[in-house]
Tab-separated table of C-alpha atoms in Angstrom:
chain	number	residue	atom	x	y	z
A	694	UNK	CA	18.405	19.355	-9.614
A	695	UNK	CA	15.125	18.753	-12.038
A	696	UNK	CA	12.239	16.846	-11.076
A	697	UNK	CA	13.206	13.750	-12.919
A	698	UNK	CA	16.889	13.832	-11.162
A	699	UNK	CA	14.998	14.181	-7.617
A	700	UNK	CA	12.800	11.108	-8.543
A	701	UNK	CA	15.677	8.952	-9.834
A	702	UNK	CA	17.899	9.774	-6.423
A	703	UNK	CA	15.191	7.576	-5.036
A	704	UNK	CA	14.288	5.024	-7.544
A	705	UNK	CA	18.014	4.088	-8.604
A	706	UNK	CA	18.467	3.014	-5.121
A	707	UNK	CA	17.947	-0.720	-3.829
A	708	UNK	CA	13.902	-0.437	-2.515
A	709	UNK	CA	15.333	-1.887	0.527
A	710	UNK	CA	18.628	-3.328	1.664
A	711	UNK	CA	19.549	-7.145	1.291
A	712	UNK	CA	20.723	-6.914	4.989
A	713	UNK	CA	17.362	-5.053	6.970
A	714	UNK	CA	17.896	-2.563	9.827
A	715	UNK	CA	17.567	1.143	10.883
A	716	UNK	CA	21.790	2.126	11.280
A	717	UNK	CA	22.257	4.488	8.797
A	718	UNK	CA	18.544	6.265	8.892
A	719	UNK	CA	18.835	6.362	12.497
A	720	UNK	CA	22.320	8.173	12.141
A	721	UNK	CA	20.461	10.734	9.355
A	722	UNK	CA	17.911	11.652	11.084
A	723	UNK	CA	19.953	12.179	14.310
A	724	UNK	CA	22.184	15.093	12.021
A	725	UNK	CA	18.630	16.077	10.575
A	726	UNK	CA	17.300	17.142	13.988
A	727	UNK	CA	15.005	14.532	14.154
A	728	UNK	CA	11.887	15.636	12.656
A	729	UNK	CA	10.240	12.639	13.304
A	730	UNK	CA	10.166	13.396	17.220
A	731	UNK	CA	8.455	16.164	16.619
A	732	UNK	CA	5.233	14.481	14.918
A	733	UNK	CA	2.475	12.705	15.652
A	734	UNK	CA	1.646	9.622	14.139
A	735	UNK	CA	-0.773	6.657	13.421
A	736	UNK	CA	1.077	3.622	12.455
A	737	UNK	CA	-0.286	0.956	10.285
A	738	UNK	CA	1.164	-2.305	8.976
A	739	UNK	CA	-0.545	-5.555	7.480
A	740	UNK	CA	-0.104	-7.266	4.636
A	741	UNK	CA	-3.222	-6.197	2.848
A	742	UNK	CA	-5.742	-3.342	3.111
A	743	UNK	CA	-2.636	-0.919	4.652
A	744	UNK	CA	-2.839	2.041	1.411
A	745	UNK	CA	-6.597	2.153	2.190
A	746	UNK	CA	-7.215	2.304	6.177
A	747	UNK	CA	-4.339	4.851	5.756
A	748	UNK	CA	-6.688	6.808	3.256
A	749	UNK	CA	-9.949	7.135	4.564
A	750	UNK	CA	-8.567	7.697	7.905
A	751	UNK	CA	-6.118	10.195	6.690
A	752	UNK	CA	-9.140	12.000	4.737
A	753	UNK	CA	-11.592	11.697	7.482
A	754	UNK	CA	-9.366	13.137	9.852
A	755	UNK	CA	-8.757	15.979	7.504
A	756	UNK	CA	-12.461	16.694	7.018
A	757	UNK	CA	-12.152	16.826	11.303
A	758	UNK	CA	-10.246	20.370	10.479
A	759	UNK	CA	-6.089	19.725	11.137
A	760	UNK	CA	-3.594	19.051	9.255
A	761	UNK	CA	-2.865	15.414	7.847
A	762	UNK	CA	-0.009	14.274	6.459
A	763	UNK	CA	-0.108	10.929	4.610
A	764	UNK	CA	2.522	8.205	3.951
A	765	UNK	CA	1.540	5.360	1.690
A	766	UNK	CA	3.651	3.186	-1.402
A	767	UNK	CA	3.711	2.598	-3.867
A	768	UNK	CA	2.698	5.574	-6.224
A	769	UNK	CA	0.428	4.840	-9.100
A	770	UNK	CA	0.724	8.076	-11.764
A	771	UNK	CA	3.297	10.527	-9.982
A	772	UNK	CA	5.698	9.788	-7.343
A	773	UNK	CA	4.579	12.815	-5.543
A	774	UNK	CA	1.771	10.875	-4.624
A	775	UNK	CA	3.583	9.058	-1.274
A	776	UNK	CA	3.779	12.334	0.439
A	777	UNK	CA	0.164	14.054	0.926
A	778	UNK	CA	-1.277	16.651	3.931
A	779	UNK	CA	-4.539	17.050	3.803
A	780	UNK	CA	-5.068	15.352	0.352
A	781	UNK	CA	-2.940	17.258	-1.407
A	782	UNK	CA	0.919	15.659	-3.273
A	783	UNK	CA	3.961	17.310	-2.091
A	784	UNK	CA	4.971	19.720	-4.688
A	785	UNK	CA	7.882	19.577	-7.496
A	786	UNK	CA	9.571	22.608	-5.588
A	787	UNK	CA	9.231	21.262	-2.501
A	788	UNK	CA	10.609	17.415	-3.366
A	789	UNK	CA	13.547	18.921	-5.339
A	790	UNK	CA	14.416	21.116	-2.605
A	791	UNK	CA	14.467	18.564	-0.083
A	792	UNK	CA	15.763	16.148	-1.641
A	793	UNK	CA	18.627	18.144	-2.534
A	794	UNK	CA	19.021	18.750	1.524
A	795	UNK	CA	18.796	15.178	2.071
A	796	UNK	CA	21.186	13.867	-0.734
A	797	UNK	CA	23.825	16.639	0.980
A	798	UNK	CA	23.295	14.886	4.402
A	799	UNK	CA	23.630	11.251	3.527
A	800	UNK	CA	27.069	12.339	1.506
A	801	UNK	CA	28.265	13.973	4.384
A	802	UNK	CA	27.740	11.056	6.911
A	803	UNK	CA	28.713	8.244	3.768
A	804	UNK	CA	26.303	6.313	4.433
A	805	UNK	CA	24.450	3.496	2.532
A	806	UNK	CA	20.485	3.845	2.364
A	807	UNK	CA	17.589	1.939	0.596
A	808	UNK	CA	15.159	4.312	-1.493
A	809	UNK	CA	12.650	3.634	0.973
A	810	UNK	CA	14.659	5.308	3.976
A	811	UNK	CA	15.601	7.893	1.618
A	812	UNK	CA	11.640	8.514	1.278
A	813	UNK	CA	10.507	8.030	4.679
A	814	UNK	CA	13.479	10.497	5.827
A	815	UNK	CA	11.874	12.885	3.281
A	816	UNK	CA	8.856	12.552	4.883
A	817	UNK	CA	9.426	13.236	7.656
A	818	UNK	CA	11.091	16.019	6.802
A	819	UNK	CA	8.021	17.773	5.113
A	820	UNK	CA	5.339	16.890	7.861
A	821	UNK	CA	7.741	18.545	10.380
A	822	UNK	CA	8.776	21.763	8.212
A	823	UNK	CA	3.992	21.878	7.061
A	824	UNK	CA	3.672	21.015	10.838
A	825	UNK	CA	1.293	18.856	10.744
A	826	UNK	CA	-0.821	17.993	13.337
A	827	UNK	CA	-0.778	14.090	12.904
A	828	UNK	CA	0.891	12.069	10.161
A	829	UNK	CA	-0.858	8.771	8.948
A	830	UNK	CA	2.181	6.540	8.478
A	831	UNK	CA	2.025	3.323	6.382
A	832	UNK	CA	5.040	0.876	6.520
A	833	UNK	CA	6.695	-0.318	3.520
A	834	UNK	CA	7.918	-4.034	4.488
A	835	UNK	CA	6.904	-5.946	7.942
A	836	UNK	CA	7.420	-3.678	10.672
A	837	UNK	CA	10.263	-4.310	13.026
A	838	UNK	CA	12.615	-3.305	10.909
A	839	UNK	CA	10.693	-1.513	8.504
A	840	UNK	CA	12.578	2.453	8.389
A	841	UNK	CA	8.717	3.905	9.317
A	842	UNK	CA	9.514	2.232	12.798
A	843	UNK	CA	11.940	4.597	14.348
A	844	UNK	CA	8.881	6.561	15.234
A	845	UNK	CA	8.921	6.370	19.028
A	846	UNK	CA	5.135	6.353	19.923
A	847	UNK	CA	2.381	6.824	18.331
A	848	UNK	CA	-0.994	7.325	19.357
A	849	UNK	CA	-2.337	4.451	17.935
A	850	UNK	CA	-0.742	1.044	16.164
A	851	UNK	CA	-3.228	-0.392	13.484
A	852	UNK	CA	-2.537	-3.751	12.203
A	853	UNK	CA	-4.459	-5.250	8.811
A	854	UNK	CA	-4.930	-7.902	7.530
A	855	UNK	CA	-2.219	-10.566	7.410
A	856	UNK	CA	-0.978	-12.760	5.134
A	857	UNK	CA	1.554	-14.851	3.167
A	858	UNK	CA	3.582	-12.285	1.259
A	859	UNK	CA	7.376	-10.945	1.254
A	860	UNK	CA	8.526	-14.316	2.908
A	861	UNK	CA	12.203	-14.308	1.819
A	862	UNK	CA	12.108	-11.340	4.088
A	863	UNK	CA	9.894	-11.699	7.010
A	864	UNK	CA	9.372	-15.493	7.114
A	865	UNK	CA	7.494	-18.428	6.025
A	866	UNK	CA	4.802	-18.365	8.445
A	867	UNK	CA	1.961	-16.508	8.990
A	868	UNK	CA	3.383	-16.679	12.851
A	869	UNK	CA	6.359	-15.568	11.905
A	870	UNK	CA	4.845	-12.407	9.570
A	871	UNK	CA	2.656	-11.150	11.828
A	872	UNK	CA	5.878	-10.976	14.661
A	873	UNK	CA	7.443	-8.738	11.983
A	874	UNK	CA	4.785	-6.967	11.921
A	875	UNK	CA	3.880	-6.246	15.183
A	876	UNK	CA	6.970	-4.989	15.633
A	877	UNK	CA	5.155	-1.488	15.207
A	878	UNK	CA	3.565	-2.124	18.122
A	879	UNK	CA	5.458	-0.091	21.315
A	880	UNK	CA	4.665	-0.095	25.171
A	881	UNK	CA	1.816	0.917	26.412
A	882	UNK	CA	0.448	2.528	22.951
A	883	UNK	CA	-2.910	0.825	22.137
A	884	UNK	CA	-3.038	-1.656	18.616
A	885	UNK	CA	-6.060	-2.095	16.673
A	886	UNK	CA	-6.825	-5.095	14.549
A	887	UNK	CA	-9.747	-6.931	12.928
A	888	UNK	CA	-10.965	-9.307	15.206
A	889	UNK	CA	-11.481	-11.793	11.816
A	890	UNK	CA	-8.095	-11.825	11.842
A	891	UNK	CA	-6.604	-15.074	10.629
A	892	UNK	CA	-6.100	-17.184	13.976
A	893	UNK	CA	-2.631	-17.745	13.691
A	894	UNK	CA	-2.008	-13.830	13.571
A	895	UNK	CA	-4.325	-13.089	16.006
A	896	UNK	CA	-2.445	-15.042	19.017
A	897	UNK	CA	0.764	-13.367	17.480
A	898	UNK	CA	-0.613	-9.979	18.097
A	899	UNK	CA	-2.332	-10.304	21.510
A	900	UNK	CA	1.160	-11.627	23.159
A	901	UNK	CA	3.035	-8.895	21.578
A	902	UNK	CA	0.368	-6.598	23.193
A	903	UNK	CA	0.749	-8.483	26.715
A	904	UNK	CA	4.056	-8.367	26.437
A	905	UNK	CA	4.165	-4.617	25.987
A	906	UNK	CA	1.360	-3.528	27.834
A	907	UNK	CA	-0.534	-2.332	25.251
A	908	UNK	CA	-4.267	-2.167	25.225
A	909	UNK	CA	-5.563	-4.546	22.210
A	910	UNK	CA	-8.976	-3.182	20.761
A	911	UNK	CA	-11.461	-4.640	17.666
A	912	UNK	CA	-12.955	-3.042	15.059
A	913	UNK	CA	-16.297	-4.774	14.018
A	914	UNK	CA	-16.768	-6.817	11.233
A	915	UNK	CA	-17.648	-4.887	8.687
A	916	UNK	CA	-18.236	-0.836	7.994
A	917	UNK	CA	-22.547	-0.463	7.530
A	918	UNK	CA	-21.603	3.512	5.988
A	919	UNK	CA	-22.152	4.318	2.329
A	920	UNK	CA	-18.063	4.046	1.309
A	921	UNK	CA	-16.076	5.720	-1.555
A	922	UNK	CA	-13.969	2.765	-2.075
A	923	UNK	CA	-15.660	0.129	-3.896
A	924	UNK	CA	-15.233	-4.031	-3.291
A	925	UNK	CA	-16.584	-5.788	-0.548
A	926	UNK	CA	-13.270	-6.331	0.974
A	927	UNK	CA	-13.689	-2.144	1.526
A	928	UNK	CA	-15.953	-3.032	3.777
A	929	UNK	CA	-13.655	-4.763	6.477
A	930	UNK	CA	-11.189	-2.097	5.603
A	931	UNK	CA	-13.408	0.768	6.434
A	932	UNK	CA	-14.518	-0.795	9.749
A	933	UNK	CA	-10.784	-0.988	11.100
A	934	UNK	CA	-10.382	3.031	9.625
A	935	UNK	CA	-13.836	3.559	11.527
A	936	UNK	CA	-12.609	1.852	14.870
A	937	UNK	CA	-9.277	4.039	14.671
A	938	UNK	CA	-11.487	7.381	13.940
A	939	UNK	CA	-13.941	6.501	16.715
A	940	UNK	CA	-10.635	5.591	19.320
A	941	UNK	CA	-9.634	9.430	18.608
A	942	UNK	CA	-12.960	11.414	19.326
A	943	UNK	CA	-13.832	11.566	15.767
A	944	UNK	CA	-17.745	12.541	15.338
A	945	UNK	CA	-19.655	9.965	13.673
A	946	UNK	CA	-21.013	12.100	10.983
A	947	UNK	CA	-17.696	13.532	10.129
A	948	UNK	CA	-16.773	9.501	10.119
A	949	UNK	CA	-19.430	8.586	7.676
A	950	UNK	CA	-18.553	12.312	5.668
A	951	UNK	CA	-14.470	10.754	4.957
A	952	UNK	CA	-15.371	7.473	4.069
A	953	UNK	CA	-17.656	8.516	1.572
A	954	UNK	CA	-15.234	10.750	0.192
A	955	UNK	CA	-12.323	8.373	0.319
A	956	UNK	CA	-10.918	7.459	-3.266
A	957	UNK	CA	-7.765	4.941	-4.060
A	958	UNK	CA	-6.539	4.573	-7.529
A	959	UNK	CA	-6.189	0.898	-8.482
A	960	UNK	CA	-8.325	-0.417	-5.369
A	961	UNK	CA	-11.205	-1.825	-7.262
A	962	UNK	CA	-11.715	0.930	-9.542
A	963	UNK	CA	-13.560	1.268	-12.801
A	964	UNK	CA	-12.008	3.307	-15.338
A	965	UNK	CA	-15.012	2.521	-17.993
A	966	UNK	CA	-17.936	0.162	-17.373
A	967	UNK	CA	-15.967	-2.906	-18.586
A	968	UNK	CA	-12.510	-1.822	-17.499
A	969	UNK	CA	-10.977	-2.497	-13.852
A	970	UNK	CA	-8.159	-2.462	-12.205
A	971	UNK	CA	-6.860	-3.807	-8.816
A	972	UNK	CA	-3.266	-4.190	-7.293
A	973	UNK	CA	-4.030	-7.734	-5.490
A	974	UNK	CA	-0.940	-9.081	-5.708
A	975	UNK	CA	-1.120	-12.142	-3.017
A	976	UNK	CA	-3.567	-15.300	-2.723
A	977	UNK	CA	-5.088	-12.925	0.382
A	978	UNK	CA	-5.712	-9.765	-2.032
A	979	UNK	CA	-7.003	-12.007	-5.314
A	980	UNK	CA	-9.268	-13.931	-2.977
A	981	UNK	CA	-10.634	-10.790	-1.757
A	982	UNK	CA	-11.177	-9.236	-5.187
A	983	UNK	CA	-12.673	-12.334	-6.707
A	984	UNK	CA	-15.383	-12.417	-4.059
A	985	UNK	CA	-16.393	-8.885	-5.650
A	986	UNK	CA	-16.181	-9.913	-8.970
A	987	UNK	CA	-18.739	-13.022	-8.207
A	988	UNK	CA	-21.328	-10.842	-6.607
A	989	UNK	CA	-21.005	-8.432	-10.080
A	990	UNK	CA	-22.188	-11.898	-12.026
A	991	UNK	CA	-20.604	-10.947	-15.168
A	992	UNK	CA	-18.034	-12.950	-17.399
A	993	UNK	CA	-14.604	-11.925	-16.774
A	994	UNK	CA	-11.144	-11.557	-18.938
A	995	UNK	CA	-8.258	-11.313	-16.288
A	996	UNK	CA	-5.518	-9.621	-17.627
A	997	UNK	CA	-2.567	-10.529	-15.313
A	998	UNK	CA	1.202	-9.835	-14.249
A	999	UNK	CA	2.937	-10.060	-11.093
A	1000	UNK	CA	6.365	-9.549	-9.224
A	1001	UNK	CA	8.399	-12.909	-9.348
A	1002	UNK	CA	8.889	-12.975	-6.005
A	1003	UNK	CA	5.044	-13.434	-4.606
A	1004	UNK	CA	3.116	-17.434	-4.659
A	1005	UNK	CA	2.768	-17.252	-8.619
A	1006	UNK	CA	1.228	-20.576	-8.267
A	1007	UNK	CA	-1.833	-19.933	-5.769
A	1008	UNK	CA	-2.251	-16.858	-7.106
A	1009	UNK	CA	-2.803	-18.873	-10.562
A	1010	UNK	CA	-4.696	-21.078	-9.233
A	1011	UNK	CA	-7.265	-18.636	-7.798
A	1012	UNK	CA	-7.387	-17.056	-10.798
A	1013	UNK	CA	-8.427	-20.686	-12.482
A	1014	UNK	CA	-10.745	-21.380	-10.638
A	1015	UNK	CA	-13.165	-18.249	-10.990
A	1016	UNK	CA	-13.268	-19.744	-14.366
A	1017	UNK	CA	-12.785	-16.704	-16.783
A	1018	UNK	CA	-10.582	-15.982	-19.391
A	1019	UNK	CA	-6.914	-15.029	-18.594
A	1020	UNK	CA	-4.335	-13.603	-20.615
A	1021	UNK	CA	-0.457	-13.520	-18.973
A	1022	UNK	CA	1.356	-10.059	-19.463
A	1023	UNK	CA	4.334	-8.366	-18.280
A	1024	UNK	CA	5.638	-4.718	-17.248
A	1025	UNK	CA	8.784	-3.362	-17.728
A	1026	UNK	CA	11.082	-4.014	-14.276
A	1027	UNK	CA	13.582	-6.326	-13.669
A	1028	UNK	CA	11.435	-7.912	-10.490
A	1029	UNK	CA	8.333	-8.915	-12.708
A	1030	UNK	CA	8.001	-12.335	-14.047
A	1031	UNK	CA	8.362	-13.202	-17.633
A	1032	UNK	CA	4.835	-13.593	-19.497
A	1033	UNK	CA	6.024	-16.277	-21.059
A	1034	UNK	CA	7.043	-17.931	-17.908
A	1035	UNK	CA	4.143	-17.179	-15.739
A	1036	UNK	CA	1.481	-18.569	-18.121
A	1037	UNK	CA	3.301	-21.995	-17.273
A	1038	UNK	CA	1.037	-21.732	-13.872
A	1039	UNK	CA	-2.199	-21.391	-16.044
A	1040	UNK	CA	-4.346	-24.269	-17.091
A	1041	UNK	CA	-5.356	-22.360	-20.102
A	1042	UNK	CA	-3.924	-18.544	-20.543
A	1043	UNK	CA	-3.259	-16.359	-23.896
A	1044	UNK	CA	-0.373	-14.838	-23.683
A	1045	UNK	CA	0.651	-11.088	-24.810
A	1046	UNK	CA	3.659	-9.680	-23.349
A	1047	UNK	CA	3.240	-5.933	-24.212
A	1048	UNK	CA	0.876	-4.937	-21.171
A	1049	UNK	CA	-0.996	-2.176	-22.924
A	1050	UNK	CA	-1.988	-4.158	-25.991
A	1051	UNK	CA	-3.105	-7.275	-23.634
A	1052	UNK	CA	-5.907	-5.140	-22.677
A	1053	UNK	CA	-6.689	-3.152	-25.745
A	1054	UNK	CA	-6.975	-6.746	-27.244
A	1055	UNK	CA	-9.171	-7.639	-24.459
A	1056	UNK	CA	-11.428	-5.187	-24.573
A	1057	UNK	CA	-11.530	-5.068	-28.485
A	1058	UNK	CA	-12.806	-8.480	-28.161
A	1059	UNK	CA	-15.307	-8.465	-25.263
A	1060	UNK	CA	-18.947	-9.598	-25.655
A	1061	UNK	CA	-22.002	-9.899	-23.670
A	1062	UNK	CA	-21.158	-7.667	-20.718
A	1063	UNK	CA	-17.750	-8.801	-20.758
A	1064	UNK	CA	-15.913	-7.363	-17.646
A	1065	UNK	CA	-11.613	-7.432	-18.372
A	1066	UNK	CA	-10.118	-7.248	-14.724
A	1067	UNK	CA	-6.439	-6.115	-14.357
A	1068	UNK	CA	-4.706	-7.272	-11.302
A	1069	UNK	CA	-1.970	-8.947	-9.995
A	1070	UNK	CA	0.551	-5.585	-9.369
A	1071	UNK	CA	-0.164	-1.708	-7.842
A	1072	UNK	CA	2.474	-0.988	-10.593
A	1073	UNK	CA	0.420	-3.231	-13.616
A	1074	UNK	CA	-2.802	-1.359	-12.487
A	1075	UNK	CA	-1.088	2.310	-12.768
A	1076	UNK	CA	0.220	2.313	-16.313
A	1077	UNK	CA	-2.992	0.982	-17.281
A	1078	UNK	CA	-4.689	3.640	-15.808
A	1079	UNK	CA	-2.196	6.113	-16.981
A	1080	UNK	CA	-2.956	4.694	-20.602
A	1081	UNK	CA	-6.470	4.508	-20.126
A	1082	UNK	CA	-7.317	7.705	-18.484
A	1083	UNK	CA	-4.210	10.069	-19.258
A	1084	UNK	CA	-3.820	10.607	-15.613
């Protein structure tokens, strides 16, 4: 098995199953010894923010001397990048040879998995084998049913901010959502949350912690340290990651030492002074990210794609309204929406199908401090950066 043939054992699988549910990773994991009973874990969910609380408290707790393994999707150069300890990707040798135990267990049982089990199995199966001393686990879709959840306790449950997004899935209301997600949230295991939270969620989450006994704790509003991760929204971020360090003894300056440090590709980052990228890919995540844009005061070209399946019109809308210039693109995958239809939610959008030269054309043709903003898809924002940085 090649690296290539251990990547596409993952990626030629469904990301997740039409019909939702832990059966056949349950059964896996049961033949593979269960590795994940042997871990320690922080488990987040949300809808937004989840990739970078899981960072910065993944490399705070690092800095704190043990051994951190980190669980986040998507990827954005190298699919190595989902499976981290202490900072560092999972190797070739060590994904092929894994993988290659893993594909030889789930043909034994014959038995149908998403590629997102498939990962989260492999996971699990390197933080046991590195013995790590805590693994920072970050759920793929919802929560109750989402394949991180077969965890059986962690120490802590952190919930993000909620929002509107994978509704043909987990429902059409924020109510509904935020039940999905709390579904991470086990008896008598504290949850953390943002006490902003939208209202709706907020009463979700405090029954589901009644309900299981579960101590419900706030971070403050926002995070007053000097951060790593750029965007205002960072800064309500940060404060849930801080609230989470401080719940686990953390020291304060070792705190204010990992968020510093923290970095995120595609989370409001620069790649030259009139070049950024952000995956905001819901109403939630755009509003967020044009709220940092309007305290830069500079013009902006948006150059935008997103997955056919998120609010296409909102999102539009948003992006309208902030009054810039927009030009539609596409990527290559079969769950993106057609440039050609997506500029039909535009008032007034260019359109230039080939990614890559929609924002070499932007850029060729910026003036007076022009900033062109890429957003809209985690998987949009990495093969500009991979084009624009040769990462």
């Amino acid at each position: 098995m090649t690296y290539d043939d251990a990547v596409k054992y993952y990626t030629a699988s469904p990301k997740f199953l039409q019909v939702l549910g832990n059966d056949g990773l349950v059964k896996l994991l049961d033949f593979l010894q269960n590795p994940q009973d042997k871990l320690d874990f922080i488990h987040i969910a949300g809808t937004n923010g989840k990739g970078s609380v899981s960072l910065m408290i993944a490399e705070t707790l690092s800095l704190a001397g043990q051994k951190i393994g980190l669980f986040t999707s998507p990827f954005i150069n190298r699919f190595n990048e989902r499976i981290k300890i202490n900072g560092k990707d999972i190797s070739d040798k060590d994904l092929i040879r894994l993988t290659e135990k893993l594909q030889a267990a789930i043909s034994q049982l014959d038995i149908e998995l998403s590629s997102f089990a498939k990962i989260t199995a492999l996971s699990f199966m390197y933080f046991c084998e590195q013995k790590c001393d805590l693994v920072v686990l970050e759920t793929g879709l919802g929560g109750r049913l989402d394949a991180t959840n077969v965890i059986k306790k962690p120490k802590i449950s952190v919930i993000t901010k909620i929002a509107l997004d994978h509704t043909e899935y987990l429902g059409e209301t924020i109510a509904e959502i935020t039940a999905e997600k709390c579904g991470i949230i086990k008896p008598n295991c504290p949850v953390l949350t943002f006490k902003r939270q939208n209202p709706e969620a907020l009463a979700v989450i405090a029954d589901f912690a009644e309900k299981c006994g579960s101590k419900l704790l706030f971070s403050k509003e926002k995070c007053e340290f000097e951060l790593g991760l750029k965007g205002d929204f960072q800064k309500e971020n940060a404060a849930l990651a801080e609230a989470c360090l401080r719940f686990l003894g953390i020291p304060e300056n070792t705190i204010k030492e990992g968020l510093k440090k923290s970095r995120w590709p595609a989370r409001f980052e620069f790649l030259r002074d009139n070049l950024l990228i952000d995956g905001a890919h819901n109403p939630d995540g755009i509003s967020a990210l044009l709220a940092s844009l309007k305290a830069l005061s500079r013009p902006v070209h948006f150059v935008v794609a997103m997955m056919q399946d998120k609010n296409l019109e909102k999102s539009a809308r948003l992006i309208d309204d902030f009054s810039g210039k927009v030009t539609v693109t596409q990527i290559d995958t079969a769950r993106c929406i057609k440039a050609e239809e997506f500029k039909k939610y535009f008032k007034n959008a260019d359109l230039q199908p080939d990614a890559k030269k929609a924002v070499r054309y932007a850029l060729d043709n910026a003036e007076n401090g022009e900033l062109v903003c890429v957003l809209g898809s985690l998987y949009l924002a990495g093969e500009i950066r991979k084009e624009f940085t040769n990462a």
